[in-house]
CSV table of C-alpha atoms in Angstrom, one decimal:
chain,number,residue,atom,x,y,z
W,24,UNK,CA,-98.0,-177.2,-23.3
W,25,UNK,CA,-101.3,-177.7,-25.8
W,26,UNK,CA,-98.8,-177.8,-28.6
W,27,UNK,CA,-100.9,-179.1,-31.0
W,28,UNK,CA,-103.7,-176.8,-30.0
W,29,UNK,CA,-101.2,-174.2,-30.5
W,30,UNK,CA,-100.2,-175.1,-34.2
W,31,UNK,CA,-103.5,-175.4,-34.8
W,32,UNK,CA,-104.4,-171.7,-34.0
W,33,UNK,CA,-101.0,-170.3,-35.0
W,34,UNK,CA,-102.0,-170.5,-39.0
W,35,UNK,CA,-105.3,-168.4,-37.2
W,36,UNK,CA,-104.2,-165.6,-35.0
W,37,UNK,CA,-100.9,-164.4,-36.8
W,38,UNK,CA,-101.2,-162.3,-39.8
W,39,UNK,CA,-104.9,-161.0,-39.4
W,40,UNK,CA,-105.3,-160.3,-35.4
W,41,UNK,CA,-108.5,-159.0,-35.5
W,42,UNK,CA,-110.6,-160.7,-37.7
W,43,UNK,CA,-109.2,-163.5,-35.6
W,44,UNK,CA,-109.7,-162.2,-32.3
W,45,UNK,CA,-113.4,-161.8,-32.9
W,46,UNK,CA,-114.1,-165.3,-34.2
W,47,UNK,CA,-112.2,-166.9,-31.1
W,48,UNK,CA,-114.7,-164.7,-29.2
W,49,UNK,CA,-118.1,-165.8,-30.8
W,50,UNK,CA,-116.4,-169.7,-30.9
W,51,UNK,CA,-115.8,-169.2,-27.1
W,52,UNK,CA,-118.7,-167.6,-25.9
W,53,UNK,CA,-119.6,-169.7,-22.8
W,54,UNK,CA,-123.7,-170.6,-22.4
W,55,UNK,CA,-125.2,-168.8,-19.1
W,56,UNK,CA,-123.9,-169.0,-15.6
W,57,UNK,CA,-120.3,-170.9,-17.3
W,58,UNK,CA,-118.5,-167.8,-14.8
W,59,UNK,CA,-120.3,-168.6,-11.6
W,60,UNK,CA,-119.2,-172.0,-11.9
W,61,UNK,CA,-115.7,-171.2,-11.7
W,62,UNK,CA,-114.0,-171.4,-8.4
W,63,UNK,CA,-113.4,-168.2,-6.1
W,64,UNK,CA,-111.1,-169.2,-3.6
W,65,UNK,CA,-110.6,-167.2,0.1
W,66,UNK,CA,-107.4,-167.1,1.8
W,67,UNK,CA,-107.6,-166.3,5.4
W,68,UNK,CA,-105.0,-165.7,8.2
W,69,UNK,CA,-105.2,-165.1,12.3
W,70,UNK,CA,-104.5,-161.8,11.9
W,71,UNK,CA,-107.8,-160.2,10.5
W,72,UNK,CA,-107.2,-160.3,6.6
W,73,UNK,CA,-109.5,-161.9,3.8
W,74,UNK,CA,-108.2,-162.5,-0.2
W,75,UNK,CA,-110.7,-163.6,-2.5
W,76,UNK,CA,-108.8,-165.1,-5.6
W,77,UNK,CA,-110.9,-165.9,-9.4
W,78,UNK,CA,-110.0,-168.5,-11.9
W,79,UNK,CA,-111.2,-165.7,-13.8
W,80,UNK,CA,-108.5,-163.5,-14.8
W,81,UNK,CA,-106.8,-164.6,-11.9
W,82,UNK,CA,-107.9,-161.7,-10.3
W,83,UNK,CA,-108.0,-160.8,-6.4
W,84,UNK,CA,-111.7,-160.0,-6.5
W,85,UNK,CA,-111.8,-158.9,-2.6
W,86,UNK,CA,-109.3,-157.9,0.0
W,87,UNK,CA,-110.4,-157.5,3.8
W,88,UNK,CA,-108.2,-155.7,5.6
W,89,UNK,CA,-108.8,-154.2,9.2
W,90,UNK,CA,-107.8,-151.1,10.5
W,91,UNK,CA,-106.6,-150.1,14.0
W,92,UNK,CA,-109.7,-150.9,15.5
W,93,UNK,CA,-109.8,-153.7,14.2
W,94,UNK,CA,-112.6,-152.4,11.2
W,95,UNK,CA,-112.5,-154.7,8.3
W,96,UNK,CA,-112.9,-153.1,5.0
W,97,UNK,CA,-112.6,-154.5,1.2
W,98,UNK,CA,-109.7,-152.1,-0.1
W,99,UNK,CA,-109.8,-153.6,-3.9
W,100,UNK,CA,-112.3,-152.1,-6.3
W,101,UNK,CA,-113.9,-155.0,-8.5
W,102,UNK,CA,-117.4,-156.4,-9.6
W,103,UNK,CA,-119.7,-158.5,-7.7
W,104,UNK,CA,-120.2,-161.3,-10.5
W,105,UNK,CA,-117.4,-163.4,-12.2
W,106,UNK,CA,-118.8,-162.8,-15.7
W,107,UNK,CA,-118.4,-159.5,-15.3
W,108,UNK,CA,-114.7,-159.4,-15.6
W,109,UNK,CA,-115.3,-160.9,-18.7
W,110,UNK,CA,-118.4,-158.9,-20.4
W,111,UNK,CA,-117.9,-155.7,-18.4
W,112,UNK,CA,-117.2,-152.4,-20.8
W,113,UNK,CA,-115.4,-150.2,-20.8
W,114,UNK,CA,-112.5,-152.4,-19.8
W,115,UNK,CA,-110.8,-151.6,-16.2
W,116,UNK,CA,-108.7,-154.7,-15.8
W,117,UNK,CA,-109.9,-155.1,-11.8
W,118,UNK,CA,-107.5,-157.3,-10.0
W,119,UNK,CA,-106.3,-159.4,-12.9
W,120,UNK,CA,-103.6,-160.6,-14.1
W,121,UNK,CA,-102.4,-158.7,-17.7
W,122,UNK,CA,-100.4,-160.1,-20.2
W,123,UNK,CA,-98.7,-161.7,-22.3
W,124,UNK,CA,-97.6,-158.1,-22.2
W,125,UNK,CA,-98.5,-155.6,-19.9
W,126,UNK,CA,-98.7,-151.6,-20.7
W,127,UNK,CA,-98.4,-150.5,-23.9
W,128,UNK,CA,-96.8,-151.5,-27.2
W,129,UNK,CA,-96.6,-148.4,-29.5
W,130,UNK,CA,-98.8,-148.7,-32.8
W,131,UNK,CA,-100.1,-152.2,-32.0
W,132,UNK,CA,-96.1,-154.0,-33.7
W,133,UNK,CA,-93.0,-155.3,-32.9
W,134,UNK,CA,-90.3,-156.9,-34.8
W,135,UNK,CA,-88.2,-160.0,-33.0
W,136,UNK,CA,-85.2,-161.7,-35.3
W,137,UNK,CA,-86.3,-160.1,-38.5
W,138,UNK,CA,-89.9,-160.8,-37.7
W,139,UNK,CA,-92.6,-158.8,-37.9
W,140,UNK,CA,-95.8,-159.0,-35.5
W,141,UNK,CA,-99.2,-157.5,-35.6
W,142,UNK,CA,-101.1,-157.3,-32.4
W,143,UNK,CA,-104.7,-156.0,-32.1
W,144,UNK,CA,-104.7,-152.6,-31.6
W,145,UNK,CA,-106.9,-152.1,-28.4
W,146,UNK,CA,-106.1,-148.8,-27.0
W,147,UNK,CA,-106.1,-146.4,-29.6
W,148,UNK,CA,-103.5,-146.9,-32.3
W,149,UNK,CA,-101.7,-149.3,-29.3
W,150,UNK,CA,-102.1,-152.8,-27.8
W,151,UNK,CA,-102.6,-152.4,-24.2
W,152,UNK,CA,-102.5,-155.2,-21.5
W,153,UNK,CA,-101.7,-158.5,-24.2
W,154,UNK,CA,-104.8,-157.8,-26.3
W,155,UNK,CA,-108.5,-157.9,-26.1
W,156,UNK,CA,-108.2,-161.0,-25.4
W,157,UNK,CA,-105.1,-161.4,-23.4
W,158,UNK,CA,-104.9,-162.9,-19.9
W,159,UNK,CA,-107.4,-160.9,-18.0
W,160,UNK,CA,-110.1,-162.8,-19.7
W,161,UNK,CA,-108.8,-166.1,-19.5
W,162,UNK,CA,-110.3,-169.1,-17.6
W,163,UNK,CA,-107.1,-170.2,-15.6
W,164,UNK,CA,-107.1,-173.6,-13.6
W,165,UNK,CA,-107.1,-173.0,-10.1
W,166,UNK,CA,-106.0,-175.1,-7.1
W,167,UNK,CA,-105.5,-174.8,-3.3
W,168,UNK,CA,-101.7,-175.0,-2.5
W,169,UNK,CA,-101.4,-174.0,1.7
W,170,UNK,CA,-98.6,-174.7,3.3
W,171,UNK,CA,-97.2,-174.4,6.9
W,172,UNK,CA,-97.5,-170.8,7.0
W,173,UNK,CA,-99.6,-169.7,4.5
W,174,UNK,CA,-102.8,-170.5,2.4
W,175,UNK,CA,-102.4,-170.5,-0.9
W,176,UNK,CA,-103.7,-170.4,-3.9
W,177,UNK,CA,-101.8,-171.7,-7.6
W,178,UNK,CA,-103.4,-170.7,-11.0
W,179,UNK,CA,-102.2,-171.7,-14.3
W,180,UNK,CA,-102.7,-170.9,-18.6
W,181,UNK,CA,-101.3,-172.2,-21.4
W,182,UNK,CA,-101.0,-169.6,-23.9
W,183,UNK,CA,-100.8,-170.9,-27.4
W,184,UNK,CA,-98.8,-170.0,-30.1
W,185,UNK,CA,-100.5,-166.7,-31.8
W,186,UNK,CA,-102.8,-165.7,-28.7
W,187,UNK,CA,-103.2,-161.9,-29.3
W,188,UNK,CA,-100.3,-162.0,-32.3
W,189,UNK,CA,-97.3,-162.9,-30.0
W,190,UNK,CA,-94.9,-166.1,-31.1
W,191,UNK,CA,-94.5,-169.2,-28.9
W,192,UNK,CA,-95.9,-171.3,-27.0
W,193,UNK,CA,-96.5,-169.4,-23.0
W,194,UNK,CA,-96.8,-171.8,-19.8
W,195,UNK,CA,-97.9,-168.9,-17.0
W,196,UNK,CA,-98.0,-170.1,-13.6
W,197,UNK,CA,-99.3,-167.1,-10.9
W,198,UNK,CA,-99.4,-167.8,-6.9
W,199,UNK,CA,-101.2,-165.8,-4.5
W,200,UNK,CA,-100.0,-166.9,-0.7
W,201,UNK,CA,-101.1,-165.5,2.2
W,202,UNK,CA,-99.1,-165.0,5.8
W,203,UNK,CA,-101.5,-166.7,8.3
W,204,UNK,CA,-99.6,-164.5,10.8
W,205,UNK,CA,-99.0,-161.2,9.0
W,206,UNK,CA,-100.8,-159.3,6.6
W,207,UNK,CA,-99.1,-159.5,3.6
W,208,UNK,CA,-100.1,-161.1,0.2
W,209,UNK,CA,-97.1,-162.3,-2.1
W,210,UNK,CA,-98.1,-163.1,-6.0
W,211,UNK,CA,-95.5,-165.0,-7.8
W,212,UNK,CA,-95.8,-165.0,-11.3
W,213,UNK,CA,-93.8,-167.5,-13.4
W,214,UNK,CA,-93.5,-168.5,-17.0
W,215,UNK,CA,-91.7,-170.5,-19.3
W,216,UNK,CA,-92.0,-170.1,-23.7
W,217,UNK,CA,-90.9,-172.5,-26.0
W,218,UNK,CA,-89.3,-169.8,-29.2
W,219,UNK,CA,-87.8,-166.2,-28.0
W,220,UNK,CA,-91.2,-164.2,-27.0
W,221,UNK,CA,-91.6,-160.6,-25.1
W,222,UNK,CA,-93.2,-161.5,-21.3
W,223,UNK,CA,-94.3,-158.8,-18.9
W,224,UNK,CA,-97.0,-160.1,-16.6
W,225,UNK,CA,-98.3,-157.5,-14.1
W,226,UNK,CA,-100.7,-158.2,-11.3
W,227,UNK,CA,-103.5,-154.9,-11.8
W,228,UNK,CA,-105.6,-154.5,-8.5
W,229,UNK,CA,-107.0,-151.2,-7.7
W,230,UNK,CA,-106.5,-149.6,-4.2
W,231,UNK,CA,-108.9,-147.4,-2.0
W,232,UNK,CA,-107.5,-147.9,1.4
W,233,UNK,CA,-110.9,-146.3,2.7
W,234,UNK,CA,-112.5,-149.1,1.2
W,235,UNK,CA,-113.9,-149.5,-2.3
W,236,UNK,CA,-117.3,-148.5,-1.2
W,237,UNK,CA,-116.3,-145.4,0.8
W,238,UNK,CA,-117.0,-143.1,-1.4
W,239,UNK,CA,-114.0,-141.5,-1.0
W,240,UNK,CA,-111.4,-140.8,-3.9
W,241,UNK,CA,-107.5,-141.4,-3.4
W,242,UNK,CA,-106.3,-138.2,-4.1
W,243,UNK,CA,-105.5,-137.5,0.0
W,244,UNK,CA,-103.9,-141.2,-0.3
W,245,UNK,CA,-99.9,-140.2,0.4
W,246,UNK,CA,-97.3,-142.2,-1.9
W,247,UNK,CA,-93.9,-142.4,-1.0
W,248,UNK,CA,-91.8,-144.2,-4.2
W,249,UNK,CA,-88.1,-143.8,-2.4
W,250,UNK,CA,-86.1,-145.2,-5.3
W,251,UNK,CA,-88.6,-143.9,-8.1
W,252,UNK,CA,-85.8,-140.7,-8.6
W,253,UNK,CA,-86.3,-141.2,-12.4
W,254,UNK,CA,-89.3,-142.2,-14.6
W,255,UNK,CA,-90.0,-142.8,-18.0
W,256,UNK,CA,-92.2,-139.5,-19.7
W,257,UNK,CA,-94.7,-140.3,-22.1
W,258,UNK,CA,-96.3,-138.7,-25.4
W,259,UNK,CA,-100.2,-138.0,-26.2
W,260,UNK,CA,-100.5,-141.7,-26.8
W,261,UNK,CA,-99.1,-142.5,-23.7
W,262,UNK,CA,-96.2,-144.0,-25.0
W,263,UNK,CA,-92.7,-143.7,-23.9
W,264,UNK,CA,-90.6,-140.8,-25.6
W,265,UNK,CA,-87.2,-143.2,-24.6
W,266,UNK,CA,-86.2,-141.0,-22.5
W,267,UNK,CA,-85.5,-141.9,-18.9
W,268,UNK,CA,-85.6,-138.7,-16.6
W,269,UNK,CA,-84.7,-137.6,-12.9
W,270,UNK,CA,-88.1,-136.7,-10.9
W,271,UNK,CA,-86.8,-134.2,-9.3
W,272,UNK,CA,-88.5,-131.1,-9.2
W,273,UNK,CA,-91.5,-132.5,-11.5
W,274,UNK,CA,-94.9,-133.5,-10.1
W,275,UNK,CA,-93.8,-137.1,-10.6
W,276,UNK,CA,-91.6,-136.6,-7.9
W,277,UNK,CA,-92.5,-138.9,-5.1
W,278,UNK,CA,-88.7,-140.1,-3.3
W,279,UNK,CA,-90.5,-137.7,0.1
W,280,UNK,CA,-93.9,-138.7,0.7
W,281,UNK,CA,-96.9,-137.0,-0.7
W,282,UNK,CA,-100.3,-136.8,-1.4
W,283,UNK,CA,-101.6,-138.1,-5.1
W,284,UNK,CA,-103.7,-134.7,-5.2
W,285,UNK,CA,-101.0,-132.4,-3.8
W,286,UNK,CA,-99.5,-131.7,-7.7
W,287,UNK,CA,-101.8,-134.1,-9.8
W,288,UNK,CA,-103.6,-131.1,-11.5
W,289,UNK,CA,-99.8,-130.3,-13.2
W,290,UNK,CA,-99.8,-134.1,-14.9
W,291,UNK,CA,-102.1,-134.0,-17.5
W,292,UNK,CA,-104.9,-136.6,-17.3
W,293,UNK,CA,-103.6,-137.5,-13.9
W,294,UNK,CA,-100.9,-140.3,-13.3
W,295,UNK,CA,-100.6,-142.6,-15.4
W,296,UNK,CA,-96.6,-143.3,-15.7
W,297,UNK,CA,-93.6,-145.7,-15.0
W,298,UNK,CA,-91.4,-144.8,-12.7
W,299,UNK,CA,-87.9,-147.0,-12.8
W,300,UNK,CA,-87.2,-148.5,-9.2
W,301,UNK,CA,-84.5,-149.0,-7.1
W,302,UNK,CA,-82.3,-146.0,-8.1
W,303,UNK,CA,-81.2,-147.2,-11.6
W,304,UNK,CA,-81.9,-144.5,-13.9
W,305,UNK,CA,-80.4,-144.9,-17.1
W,306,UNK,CA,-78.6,-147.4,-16.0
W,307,UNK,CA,-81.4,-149.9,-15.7
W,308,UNK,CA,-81.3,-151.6,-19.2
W,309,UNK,CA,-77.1,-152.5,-17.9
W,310,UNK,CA,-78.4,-154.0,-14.4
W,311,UNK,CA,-82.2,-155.9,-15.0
W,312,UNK,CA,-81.3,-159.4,-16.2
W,313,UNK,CA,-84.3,-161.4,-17.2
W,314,UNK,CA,-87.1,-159.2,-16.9
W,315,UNK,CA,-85.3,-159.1,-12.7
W,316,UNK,CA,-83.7,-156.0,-11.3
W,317,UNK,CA,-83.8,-157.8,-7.6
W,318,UNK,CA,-83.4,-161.2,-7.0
W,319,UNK,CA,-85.8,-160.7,-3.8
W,320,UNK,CA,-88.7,-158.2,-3.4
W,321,UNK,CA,-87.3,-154.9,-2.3
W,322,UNK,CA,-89.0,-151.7,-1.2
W,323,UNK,CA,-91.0,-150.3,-4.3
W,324,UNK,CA,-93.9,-147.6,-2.8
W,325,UNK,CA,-95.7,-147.5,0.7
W,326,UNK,CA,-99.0,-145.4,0.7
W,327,UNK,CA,-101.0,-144.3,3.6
W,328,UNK,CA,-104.4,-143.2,4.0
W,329,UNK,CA,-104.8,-140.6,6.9
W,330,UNK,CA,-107.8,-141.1,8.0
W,331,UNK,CA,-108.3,-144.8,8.3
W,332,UNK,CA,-104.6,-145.0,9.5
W,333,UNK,CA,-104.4,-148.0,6.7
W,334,UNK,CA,-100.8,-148.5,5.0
W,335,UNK,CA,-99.3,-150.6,2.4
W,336,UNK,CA,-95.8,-151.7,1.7
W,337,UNK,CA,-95.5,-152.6,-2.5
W,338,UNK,CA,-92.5,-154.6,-3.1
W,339,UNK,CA,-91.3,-156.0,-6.0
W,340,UNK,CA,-88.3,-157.9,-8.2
W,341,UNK,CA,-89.3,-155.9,-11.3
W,342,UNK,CA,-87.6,-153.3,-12.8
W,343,UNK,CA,-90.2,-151.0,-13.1
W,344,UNK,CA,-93.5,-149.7,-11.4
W,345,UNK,CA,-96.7,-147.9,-13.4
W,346,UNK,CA,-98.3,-145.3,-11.0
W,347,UNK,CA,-102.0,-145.5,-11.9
W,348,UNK,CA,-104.8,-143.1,-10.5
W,349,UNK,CA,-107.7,-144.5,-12.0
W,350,UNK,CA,-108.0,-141.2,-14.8
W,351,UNK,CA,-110.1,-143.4,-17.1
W,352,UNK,CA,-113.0,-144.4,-14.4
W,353,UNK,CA,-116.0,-142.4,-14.3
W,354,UNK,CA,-119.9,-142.8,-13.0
W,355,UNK,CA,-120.8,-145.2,-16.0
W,356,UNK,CA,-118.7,-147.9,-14.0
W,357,UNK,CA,-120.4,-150.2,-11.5
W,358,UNK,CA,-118.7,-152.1,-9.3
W,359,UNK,CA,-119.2,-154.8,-6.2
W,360,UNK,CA,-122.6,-154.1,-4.2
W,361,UNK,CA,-123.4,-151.5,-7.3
W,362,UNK,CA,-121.2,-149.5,-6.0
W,363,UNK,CA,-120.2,-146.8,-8.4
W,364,UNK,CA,-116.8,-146.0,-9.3
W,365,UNK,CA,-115.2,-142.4,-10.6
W,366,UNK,CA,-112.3,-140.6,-11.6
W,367,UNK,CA,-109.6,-141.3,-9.0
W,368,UNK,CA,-111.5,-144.0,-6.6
W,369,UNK,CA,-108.7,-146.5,-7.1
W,370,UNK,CA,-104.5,-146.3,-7.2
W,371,UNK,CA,-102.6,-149.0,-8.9
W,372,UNK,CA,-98.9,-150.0,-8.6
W,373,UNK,CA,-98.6,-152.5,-11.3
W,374,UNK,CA,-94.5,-153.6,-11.3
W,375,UNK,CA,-93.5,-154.9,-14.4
W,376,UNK,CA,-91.2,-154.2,-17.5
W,377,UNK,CA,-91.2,-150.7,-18.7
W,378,UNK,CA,-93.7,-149.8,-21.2
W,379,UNK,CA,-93.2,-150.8,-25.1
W,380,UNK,CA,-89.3,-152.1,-24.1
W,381,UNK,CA,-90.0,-154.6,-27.3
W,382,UNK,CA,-89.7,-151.1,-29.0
W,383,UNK,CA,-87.4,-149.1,-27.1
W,384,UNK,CA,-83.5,-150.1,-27.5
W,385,UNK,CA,-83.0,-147.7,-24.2
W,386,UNK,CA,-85.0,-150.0,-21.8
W,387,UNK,CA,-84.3,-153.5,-20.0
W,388,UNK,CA,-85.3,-156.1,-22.6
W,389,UNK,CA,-88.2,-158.3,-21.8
W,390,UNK,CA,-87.5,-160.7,-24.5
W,391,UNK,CA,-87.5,-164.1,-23.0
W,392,UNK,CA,-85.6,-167.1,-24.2
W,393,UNK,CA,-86.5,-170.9,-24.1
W,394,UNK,CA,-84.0,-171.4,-22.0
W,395,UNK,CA,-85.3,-168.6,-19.7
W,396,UNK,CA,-87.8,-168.4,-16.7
W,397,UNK,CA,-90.0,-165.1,-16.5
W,398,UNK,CA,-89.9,-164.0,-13.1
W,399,UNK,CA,-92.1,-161.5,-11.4
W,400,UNK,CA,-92.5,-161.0,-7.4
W,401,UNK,CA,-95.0,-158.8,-5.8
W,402,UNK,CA,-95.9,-158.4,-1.8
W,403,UNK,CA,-98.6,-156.3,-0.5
W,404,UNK,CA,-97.8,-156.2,3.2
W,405,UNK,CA,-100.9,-154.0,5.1
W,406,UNK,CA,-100.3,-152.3,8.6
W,407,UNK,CA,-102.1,-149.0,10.3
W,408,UNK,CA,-100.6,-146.1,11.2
């Protein structure tokens, strides 16, 4: 870790977030075409898929995928430049990585052994996604690591003490391997912290199984979340009340399969909500050790599109999954090819932590210890139908 780089900046970031935030901006604002230097790297297997991976963000910037007939189509929306996932407004966190924190953190605050931290508030009165500056707009070093049966590539951030208000020093280490003989992406996501620290690192692509540039929204997209029977409801601020609920007869109810639109019009603003995996309930804070509530990736969502036959498997080793329907896009947003993007042309299944847990004594802790390794498993596996 850049220790010293991080004592350096700890006197900085903590204690006025936002003043601080905007001078590390202006100090690191890179000179013209720093972005397009940076490596993209494509994984490819026998079988027909494509992954396109950034140092940027570490996002997955493409994702070729062929249907039944063997038609390829790029299923994750995104932007066609790397600079853009830097620059872009308004912020739609396109196939990056977020943290330190991902979701929400009520009022932009937390307090951690009789400390007090200020985050910069970034989403309303909230911090959203580690900060303005958190690690969707980081410059990670990238690396090919293939192996027998997969390409592979290995990304990796040190996050200094005080980045975006949080304590300690954060080594994040995030792999994206590739089956050469099935289509199915895994991202690992590790991380290690030198004082106790909140972690909950979420992978963020955006689906459109028709493709990005199809010009088709999700909403005839059909979700099945088996083991979401409970969720966590949310207030005007979308912040969790604490309460963990049954699905059952709500729109959020997903455990038969469904399609996004068939009920959205009852959730106000459209999904945008955790749902708690694997049939824990309120039991989840008892059973999810480590930020872990399965030791390998089990079953979290499939969802099919009907008329390109396309599926996806999500699975997952986190506790918790945020059902996103892309409420917050609309026509100002341009994406690869200048393709526009609206309301509802992308789906995310971000698993992670639940929402503002630093805050909420009801919810699996995601406070990590030095001791600790952060843990977060993720496979998209792709098939037709």
């Amino acid at each position: 870790m850049k220790v010293g780089l991080a004592k350096l900046l700890a006197g900085v970031f903590v204690g006025s977030v936002g003043f601080s935030a905007l001078i590390w901006a202006r100090r690191n604002k890179k000179p013209k075409g720093y972005y397009d230097s940076l490596p993209w790297i494509t994984l490819r297997n026998n079988v027909g898929m494509e992954v396109t991976i950034s140092a940027v963000g570490a996002a997955i910037t493409k994702c070729l995928v062929p249907d039944a007939n063997g038609n390829k189509k790029d299923i994750v929306l995104g932007y066609s430049h790397p600079e853009d996932y830097v620059t872009k407004e308004p912020v739609t966190y396109f196939g990056v990585v977020v943290g330190r924190v991902a979701n929400r953190i009520a009022n932009a605050k937390f307090s951690l052994d009789g400390e007090s931290y200020a985050l910069l508030a970034n989403n309303g009165p909230n911090a959203l996604h580690g900060g303005a500056l958190g690690l969707h707009k980081r410059t990670w070093e990238a690396r090919r690591t293939d192996g027998t049966d997969y390409q592979a590539v290995t990304l990796t951030y040190d996050s200094p003490n005080g980045e975006e208000g949080y304590p300690g020093d954060l080594h994040v280490v995030v792999t994206y391997r590739l089956a050469k003989d099935k289509n199915e992406l895994t991202c690992s996501i590790r991380a290690i912290n030198d004082v106790p620290t909140p972690v909950n690192i979420a992978q963020h692509s955006y689906f459109n199984l028709a493709g990005h540039d199809s010009g088709r929204d999700v909403l005839d997209h059909v979700v099945h979340i088996p083991s979401g029977d409970h969720y966590t409801p949310v207030n005007a601020n979308l912040i969790p009340t604490g309460e963990v609920l049954p699905v059952k007869a709500t729109p959020f109810d997903f455990t038969l399969p469904r399609a996004i639109g068939e009920r959205i019009a009852q959730v106000p603003g459209g999904y945008d909500h955790n749902y708690v995996l694997f049939n824990m309930g309120g039991q989840a804070k008892f059973i999810v050790k480590k930020g872990v509530a399965s030791d390998k990736p089990k079953l979290a969502a499939t969802v099919r599109d009907p008329k390109s036959g396309r599926c996806m498997d999500i699975l997952t080793t986190a506790p918790g999954m945020q059902f996103y329907t892309g409420n917050f896009l609309d026509t100002s947003v341009r994406g690869k090819g200048g393709v526009t993007y609206f309301k509802h042309a992308g789906f995310c299944m971000e698993t992670q932590g639940f929402p503002d847990s630093i805050n909420q004594p009801n919810f699996p802790s995601i406070v990590m210890q030095p001791e600790d390794t952060y843990r977060h498993d993720v496979v998209y596996r792709f098939y037709n139908k």
